[in-house]
PDB file of C-alpha atoms in Angstrom:
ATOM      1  CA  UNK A   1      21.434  43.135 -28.778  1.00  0.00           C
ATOM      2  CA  UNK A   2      22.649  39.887 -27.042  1.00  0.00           C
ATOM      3  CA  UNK A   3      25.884  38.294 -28.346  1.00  0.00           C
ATOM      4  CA  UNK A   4      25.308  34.330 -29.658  1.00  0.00           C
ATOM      5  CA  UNK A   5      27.057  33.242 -26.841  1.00  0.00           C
ATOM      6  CA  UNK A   6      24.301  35.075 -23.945  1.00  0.00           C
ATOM      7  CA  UNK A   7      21.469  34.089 -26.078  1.00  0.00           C
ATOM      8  CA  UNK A   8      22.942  30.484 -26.141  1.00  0.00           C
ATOM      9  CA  UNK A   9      23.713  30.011 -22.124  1.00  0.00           C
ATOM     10  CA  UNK A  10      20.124  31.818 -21.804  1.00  0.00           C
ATOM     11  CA  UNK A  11      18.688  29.098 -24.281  1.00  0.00           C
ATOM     12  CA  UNK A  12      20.446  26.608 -22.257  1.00  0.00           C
ATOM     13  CA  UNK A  13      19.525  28.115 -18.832  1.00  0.00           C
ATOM     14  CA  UNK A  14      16.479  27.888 -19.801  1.00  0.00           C
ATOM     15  CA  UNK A  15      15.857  23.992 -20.889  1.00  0.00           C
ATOM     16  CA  UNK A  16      17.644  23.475 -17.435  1.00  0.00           C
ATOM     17  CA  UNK A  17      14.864  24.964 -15.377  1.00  0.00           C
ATOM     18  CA  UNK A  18      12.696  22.700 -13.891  1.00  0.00           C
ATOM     19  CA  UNK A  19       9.532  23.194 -12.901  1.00  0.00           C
ATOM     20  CA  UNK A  20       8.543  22.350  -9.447  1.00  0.00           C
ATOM     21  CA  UNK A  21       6.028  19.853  -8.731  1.00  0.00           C
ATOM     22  CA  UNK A  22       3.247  19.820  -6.351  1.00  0.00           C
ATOM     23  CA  UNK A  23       3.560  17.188  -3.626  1.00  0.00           C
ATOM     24  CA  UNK A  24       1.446  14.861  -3.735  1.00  0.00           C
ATOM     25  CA  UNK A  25      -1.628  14.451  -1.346  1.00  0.00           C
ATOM     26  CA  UNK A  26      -3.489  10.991   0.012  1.00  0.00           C
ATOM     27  CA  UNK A  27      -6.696  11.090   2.191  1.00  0.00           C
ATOM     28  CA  UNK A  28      -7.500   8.193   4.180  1.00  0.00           C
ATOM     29  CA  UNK A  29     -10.324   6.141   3.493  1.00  0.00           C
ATOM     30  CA  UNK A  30     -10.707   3.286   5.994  1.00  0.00           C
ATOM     31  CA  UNK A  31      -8.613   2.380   8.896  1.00  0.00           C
ATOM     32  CA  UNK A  32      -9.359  -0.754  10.629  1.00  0.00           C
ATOM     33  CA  UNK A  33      -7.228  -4.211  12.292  1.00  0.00           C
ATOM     34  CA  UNK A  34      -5.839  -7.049  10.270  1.00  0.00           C
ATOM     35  CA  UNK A  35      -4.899  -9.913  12.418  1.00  0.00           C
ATOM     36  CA  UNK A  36      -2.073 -12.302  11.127  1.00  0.00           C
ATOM     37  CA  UNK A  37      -0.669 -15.877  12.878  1.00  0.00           C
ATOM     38  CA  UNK A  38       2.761 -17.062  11.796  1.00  0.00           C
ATOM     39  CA  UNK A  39       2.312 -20.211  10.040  1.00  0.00           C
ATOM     40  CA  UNK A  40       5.789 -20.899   8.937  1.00  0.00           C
ATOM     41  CA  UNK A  41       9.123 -19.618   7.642  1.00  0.00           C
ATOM     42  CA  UNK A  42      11.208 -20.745   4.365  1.00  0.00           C
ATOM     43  CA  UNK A  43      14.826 -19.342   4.315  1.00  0.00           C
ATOM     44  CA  UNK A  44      16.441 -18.503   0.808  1.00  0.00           C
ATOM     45  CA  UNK A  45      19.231 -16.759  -0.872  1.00  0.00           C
ATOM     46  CA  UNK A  46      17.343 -12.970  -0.780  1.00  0.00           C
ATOM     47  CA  UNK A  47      16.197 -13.800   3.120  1.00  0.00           C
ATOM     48  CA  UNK A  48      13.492 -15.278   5.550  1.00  0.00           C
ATOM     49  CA  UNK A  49      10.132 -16.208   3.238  1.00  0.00           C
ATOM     50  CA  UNK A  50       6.953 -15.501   6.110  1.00  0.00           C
ATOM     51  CA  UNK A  51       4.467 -16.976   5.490  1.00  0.00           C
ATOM     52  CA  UNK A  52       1.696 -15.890   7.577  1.00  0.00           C
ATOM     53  CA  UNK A  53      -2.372 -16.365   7.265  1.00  0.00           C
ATOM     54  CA  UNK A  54      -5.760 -14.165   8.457  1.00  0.00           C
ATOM     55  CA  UNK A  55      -6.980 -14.079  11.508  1.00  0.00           C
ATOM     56  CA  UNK A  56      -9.486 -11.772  10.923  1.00  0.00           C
ATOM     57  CA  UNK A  57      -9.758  -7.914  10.892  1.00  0.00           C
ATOM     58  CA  UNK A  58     -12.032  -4.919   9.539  1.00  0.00           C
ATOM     59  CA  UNK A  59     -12.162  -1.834   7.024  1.00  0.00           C
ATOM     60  CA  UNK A  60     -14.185   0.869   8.772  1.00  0.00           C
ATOM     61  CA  UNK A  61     -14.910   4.249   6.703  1.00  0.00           C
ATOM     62  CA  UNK A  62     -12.574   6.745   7.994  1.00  0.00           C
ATOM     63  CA  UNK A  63     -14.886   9.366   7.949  1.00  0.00           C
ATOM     64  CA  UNK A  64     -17.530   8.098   9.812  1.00  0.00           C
ATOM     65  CA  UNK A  65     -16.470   4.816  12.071  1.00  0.00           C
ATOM     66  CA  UNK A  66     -18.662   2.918  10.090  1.00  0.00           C
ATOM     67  CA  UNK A  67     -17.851  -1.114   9.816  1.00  0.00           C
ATOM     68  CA  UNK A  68     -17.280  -1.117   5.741  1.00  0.00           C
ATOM     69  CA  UNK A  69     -16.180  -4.649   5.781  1.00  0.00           C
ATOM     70  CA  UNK A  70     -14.276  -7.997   7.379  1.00  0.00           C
ATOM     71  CA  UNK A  71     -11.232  -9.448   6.472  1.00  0.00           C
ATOM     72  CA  UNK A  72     -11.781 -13.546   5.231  1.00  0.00           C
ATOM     73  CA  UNK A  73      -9.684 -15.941   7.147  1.00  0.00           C
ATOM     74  CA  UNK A  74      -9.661 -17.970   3.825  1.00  0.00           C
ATOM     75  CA  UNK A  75      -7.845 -16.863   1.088  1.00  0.00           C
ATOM     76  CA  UNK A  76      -4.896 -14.167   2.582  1.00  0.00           C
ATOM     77  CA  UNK A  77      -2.156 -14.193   4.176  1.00  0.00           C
ATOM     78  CA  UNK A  78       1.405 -12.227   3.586  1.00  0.00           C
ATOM     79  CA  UNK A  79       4.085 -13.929   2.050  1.00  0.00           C
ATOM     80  CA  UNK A  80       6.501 -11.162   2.706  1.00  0.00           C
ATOM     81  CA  UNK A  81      10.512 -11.524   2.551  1.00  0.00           C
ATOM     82  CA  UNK A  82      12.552 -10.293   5.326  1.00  0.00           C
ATOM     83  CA  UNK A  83      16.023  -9.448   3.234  1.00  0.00           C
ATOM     84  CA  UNK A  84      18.859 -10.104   4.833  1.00  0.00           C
ATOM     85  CA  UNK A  85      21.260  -7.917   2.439  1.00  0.00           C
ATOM     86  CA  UNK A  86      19.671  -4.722   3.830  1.00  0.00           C
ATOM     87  CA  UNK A  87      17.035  -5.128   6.784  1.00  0.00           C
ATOM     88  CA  UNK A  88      14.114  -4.612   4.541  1.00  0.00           C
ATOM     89  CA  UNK A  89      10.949  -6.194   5.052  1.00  0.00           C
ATOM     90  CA  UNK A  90       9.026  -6.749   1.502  1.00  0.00           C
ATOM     91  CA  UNK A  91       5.339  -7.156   2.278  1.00  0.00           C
ATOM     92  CA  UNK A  92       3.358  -9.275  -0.488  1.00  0.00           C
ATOM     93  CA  UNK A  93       0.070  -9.117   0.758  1.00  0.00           C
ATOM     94  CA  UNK A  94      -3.755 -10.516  -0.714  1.00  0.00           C
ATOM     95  CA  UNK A  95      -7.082 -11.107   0.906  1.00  0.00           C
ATOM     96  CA  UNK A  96     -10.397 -10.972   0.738  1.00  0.00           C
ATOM     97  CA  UNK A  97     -12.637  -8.392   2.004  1.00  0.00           C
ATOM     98  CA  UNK A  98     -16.635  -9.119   1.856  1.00  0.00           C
ATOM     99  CA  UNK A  99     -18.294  -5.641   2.377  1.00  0.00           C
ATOM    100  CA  UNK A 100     -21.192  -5.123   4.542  1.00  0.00           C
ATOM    101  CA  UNK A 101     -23.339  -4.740   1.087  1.00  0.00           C
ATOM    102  CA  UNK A 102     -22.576  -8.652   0.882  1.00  0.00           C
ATOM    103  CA  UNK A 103     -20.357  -8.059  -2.163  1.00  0.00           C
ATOM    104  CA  UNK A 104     -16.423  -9.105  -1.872  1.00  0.00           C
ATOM    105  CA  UNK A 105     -12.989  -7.575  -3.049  1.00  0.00           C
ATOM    106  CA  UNK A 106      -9.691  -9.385  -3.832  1.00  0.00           C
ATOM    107  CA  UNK A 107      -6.689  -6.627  -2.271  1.00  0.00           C
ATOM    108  CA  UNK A 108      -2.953  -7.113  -2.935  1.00  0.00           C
ATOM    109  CA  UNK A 109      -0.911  -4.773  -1.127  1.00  0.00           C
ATOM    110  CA  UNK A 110       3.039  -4.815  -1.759  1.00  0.00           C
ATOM    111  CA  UNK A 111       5.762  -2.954  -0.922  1.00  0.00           C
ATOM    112  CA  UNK A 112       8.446  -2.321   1.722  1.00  0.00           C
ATOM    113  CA  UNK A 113       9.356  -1.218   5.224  1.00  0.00           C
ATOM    114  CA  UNK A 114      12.582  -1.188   7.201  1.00  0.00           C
ATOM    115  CA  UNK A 115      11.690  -5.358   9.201  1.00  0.00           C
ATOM    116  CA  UNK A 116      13.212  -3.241  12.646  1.00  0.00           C
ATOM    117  CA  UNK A 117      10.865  -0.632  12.780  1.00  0.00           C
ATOM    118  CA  UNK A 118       6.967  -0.128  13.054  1.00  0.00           C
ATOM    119  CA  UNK A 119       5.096   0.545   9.732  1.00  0.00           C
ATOM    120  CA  UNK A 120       5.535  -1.101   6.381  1.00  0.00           C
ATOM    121  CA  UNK A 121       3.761   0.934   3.631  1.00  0.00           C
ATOM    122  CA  UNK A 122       2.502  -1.241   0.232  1.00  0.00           C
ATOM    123  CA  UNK A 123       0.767  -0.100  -2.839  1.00  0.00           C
ATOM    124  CA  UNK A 124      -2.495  -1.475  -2.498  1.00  0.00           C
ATOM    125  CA  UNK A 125      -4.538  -2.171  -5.637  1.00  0.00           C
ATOM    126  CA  UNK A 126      -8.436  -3.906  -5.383  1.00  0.00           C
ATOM    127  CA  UNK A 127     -11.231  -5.364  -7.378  1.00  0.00           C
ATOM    128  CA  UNK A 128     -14.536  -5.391  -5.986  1.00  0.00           C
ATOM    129  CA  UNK A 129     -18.232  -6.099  -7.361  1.00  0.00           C
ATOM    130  CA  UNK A 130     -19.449  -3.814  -5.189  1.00  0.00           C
ATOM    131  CA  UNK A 131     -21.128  -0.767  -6.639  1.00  0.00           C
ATOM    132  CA  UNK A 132     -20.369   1.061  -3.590  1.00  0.00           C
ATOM    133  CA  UNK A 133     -16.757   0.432  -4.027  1.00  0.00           C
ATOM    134  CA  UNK A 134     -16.054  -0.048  -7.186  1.00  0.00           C
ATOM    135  CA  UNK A 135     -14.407   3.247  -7.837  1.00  0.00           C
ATOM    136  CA  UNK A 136     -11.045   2.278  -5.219  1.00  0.00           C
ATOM    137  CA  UNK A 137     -10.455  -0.133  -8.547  1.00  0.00           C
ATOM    138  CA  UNK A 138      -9.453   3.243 -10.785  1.00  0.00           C
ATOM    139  CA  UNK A 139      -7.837   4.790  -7.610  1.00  0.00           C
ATOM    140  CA  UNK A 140      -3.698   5.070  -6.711  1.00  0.00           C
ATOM    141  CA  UNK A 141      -4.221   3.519  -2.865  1.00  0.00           C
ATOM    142  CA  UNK A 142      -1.910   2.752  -0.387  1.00  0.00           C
ATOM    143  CA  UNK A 143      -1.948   0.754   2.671  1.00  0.00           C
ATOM    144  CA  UNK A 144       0.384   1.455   5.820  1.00  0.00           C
ATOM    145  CA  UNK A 145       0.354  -1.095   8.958  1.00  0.00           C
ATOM    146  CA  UNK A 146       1.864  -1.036  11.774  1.00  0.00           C
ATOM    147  CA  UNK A 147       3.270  -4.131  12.797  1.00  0.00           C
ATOM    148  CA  UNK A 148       4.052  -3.406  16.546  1.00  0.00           C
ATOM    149  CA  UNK A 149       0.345  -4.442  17.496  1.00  0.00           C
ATOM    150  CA  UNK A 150      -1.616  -7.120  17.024  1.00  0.00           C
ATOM    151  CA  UNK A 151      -3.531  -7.091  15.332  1.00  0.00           C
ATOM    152  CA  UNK A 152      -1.607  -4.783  13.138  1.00  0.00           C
ATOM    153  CA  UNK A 153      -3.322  -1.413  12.938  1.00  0.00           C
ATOM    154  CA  UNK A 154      -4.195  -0.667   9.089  1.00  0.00           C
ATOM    155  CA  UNK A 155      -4.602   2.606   7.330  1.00  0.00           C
ATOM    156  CA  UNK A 156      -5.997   2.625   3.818  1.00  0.00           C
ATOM    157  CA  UNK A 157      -5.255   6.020   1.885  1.00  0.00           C
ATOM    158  CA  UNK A 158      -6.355   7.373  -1.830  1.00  0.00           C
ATOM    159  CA  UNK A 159      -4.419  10.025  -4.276  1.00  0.00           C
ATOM    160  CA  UNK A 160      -6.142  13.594  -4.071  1.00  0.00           C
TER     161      UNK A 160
END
């Protein structure tokens, strides 16, 4: 038999194991353009406030290339802070997507990306009336642009 002393550090041993987890896995559902234009700046104690509007853009289905819907001019913009404690840009983005069916969404994408380099990646979450689409409202999403073209170059991606 084991002495209380292996059966305690085998005990313990034990609760220390962790189990690995899975990585997680994203598929992308649309990719598409998202035009912005600067419309002004507002410095403050965190950083530079942009505040920029829509120019325009589309969602098209990843899958197939198919237009899925525009971006409104009205109603968006990003009114992201570029930090200047650590180089960070933190994207706060909402807009307005009508979908091809006629139906609209309301998308707010936020999240982070180092302001010198090319992609900022945002949790994206959206609320649609459209049948079609209404299942991206229960879905983890996120939304990566790269901001070295414009119009930036969006992709839109969903939890496996």
């Amino acid at each position: 038999m084991f002495s209380p002393a292996v059966k305690f550090f085998t005990a313990a041993l034990a609760l220390c194991t962790v189990a690995v987890q899975a990585q997680p896995t994203f598929t992308k559902v649309f990719s598409g353009l998202l035009g912005f234009d600067d419309m002004a700046t507002i410095d403050g104690p965190f950083g530079t406030r942009a505040l920029y509007t829509f120019t325009g853009g589309n969602l098209t289905n990843a899958n197939t290339g198919a237009l899925a819907g525009t971006f409104l001019t009205a109603g968006g913009g990003d009114l992201g802070i570029a930090s200047t404690n650590n180089g960070m840009f933190y994207a706060n983005i909402r807009g307005i997507v009508q979908w091809t069916d006629g139906t609209f969404a309301y998308l707010e994408a936020v999240g982070s990306g180092a302001f010198t380099g090319t992609v900022a990646n945002t949790y994206l979450h959206v609320e649609t009336n459209s049948s079609t689409y209404s299942g991206l409202e229960t879905q983890f999403l996120f939304m990566d642009l790269d901001v070295t073209t414009m119009p930036n170059v969006i992709g839109i991606y969903a939890l496996d």
